[in-house]
XYZ file of C-alpha atoms in Angstrom:
232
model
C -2.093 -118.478 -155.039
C -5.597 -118.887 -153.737
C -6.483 -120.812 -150.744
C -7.916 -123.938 -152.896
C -5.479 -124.152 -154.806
C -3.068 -124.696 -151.484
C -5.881 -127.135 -150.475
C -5.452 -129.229 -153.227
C -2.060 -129.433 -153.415
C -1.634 -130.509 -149.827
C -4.520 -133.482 -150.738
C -2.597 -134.983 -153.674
C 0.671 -134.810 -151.676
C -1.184 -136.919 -148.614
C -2.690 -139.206 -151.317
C 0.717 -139.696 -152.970
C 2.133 -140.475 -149.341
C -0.380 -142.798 -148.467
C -0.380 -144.514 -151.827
C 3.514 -144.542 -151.090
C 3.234 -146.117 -147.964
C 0.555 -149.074 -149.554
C 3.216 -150.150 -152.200
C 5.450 -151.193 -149.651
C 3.409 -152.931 -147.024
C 2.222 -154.842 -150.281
C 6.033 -155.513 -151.044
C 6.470 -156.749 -147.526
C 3.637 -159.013 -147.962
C 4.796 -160.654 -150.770
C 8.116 -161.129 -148.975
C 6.197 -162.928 -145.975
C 4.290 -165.007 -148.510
C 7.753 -166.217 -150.679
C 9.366 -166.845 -147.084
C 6.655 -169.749 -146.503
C 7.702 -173.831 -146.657
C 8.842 -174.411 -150.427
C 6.334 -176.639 -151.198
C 4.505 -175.955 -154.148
C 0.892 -174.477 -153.581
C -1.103 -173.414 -156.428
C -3.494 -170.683 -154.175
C -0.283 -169.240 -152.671
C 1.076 -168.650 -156.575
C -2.235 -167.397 -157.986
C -2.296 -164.612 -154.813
C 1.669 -163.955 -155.602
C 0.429 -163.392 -159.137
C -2.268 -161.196 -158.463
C -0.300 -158.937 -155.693
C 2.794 -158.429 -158.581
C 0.063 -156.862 -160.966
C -1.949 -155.040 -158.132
C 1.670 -153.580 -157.223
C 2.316 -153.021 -160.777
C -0.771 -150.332 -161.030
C -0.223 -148.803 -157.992
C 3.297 -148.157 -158.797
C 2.200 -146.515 -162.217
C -0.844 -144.419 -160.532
C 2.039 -143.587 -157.955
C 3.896 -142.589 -160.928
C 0.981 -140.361 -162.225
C 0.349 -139.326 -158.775
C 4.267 -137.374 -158.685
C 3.720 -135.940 -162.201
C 0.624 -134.235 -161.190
C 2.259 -132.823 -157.889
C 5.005 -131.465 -159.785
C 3.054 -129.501 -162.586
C 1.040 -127.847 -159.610
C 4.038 -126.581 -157.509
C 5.684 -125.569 -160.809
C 1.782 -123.782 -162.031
C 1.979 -122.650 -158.051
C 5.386 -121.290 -158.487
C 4.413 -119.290 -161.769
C 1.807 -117.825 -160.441
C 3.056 -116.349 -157.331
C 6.081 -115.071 -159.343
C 3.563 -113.088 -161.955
C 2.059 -111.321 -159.017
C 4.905 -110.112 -157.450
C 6.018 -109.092 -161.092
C 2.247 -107.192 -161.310
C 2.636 -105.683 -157.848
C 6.389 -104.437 -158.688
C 4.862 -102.626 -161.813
C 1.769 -100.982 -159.917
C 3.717 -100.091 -157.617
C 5.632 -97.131 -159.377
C 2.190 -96.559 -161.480
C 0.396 -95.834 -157.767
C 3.693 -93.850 -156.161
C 3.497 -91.231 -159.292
C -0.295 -90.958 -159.612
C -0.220 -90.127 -155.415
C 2.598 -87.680 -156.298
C 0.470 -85.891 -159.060
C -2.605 -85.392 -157.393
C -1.045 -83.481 -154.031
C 1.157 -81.339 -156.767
C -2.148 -80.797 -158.320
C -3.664 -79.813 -154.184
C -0.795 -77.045 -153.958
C -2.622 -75.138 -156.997
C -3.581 -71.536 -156.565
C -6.120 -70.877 -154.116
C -8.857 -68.275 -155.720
C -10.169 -67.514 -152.767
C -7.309 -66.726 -151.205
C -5.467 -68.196 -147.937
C -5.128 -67.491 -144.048
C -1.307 -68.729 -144.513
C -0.098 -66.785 -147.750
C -0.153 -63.015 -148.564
C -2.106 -62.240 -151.045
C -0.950 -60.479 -153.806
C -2.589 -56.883 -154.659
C -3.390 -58.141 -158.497
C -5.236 -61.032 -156.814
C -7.440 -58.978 -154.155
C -8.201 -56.847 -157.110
C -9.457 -59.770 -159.544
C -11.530 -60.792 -156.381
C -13.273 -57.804 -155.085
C -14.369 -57.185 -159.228
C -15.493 -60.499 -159.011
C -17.507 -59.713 -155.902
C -18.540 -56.482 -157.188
C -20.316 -58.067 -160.099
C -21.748 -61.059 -158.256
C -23.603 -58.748 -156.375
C -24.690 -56.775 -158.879
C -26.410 -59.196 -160.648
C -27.843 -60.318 -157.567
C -29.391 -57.037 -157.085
C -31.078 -57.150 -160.334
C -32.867 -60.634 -159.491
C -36.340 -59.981 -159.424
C -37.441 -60.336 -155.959
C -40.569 -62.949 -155.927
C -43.936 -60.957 -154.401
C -46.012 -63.554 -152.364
C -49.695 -62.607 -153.163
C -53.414 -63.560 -152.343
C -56.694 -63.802 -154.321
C -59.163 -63.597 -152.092
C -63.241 -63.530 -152.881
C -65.591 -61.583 -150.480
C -69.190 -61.963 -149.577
C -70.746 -58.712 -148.989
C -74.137 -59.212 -146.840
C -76.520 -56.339 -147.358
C -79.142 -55.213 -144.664
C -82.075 -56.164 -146.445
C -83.804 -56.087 -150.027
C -84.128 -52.739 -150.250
C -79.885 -51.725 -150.323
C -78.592 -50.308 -153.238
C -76.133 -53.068 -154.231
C -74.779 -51.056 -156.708
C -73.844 -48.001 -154.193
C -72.326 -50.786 -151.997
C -70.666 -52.197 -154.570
C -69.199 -48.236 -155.544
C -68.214 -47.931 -151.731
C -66.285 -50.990 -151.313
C -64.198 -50.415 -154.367
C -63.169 -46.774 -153.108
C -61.336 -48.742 -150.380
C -57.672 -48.309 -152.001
C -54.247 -48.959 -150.688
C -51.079 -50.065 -151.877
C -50.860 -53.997 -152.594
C -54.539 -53.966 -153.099
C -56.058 -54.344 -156.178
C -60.432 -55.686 -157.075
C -61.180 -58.028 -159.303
C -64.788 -59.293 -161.026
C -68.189 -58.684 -158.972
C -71.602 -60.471 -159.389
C -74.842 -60.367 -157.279
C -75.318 -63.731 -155.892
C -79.070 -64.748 -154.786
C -79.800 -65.085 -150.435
C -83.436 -65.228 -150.016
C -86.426 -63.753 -150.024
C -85.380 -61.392 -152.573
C -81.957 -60.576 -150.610
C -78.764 -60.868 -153.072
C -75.008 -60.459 -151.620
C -72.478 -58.813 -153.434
C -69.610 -61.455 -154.281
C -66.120 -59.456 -154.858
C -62.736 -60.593 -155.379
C -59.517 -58.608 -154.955
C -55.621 -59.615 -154.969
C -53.454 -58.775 -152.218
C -50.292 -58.297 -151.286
C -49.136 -60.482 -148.322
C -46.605 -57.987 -146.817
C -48.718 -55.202 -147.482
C -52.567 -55.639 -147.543
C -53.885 -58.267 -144.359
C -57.142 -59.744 -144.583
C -58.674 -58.840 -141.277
C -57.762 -55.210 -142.181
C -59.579 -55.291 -145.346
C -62.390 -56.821 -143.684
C -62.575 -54.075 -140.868
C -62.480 -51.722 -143.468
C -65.479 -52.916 -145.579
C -67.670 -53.532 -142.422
C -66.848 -49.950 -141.539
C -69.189 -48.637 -144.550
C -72.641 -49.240 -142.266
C -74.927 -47.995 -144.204
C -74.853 -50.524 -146.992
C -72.991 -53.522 -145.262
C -74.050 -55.984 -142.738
C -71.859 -58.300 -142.579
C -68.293 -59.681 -144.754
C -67.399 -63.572 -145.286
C -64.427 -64.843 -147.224
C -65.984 -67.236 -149.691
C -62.123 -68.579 -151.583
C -58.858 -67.494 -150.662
C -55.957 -68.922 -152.977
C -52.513 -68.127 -152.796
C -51.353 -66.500 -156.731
């Protein structure tokens, strides 16, 4: 039974008391009142009169008062004996559902465990297993991190052969290193640059190196800037 339903039982039992205990002082009253001189007094029979029907409604709300206490201890009584009745039938439910899931923990263990031998049919099923994890791991293509990177190619002056430089730069191979698109791009006074792009491989092709190299062909090449670099 909830908590306010307790409270309000324990209310209408005080109220009952109390109205209880007003009934009868009102009954003694009237006793001290009848036990006056016997002469008759109109005001003393009119307050008589009125404290016989005053008594007369509180004895009928005490009256309603006891009916209502009684239908809540016997609703308060019901309900606590349909949860014990509930709890006795989970209870079972619970004690067989706890029992099925740790039979259902003592399953096999594929992996196999520190505490039981394992059988020879098992350690075969799991080394095949093994056997063709990895070997479908092995034919994963393995991702190749790569750069595109576009090159400014300063000439010495107006007079270069841009298109000899251009020839020279591209015979710079290696592996992981592969050229792209070139243009002449305009400097000044007549000067163009030769703008090349190439893509790299990370692991195999650094960008300092290929700088070196180009600025290693004097004749043609002044200087080497890296206009973009993007990872691919």
């Amino acid at each position: 039974m909830s908590a306010l339903m307790f409270e309000k039982v324990w209310l209408d039992k005080n109220l009952y008391n109390d109205a209880e205990k007003n009934y009868y002082e009102s009954l003694n009253k009237m006793d001290n009142v009848a036990s006056l001189a016997g002469v008759p007094n109109t005001e003393i029979q009119t307050k008589l009169n009125r404290l016989e029907l005053e008594n007369s409604n509180l004895k009928k709300a005490l009256d309603d008062l006891r009916k209502l206490v009684i239908s809540l201890q016997a609703r308060v009584e019901s309900i606590e004996s349909t949860g014990e009745a509930q709890s006795k039938a989970v209870a079972p439910k619970a004690q067989a559902q706890a029992k099925e899931d740790q039979e259902s923990d003592d399953g096999v263990d594929l992996f196999g465990s520190d505490d039981e031998e394992e059988s020879a049919e098992a350690a075969k099923l799991r080394e095949e297993r093994l056997a063709a994890y990895n070997a479908k791991k092995s034919k994963k293509p393995v991702l190749i991190a790569k750069s595109n990177i576009i090159l400014d190619v300063k000439p010495w002056d107006d007079e270069t052969d841009m298109k000899a430089m251009e020839d020279a730069v591209r015979k710079i191979d290696t592996d992981g290193l592969l050229w792209g698109a070139a243009k002449l791009v305009p400097l000044a006074f007549g000067i163009h640059k030769l703008q090349i792009s190439c893509v790299v491989e990370d692991d195999k092709v650094s960008v300092d190196w290929l700088t070196e190299e180009i600025e290693k062909i004097e004749d043609f090449v002044q200087s080497v800037d890296i206009a973009a670099f993007n990872k691919v």
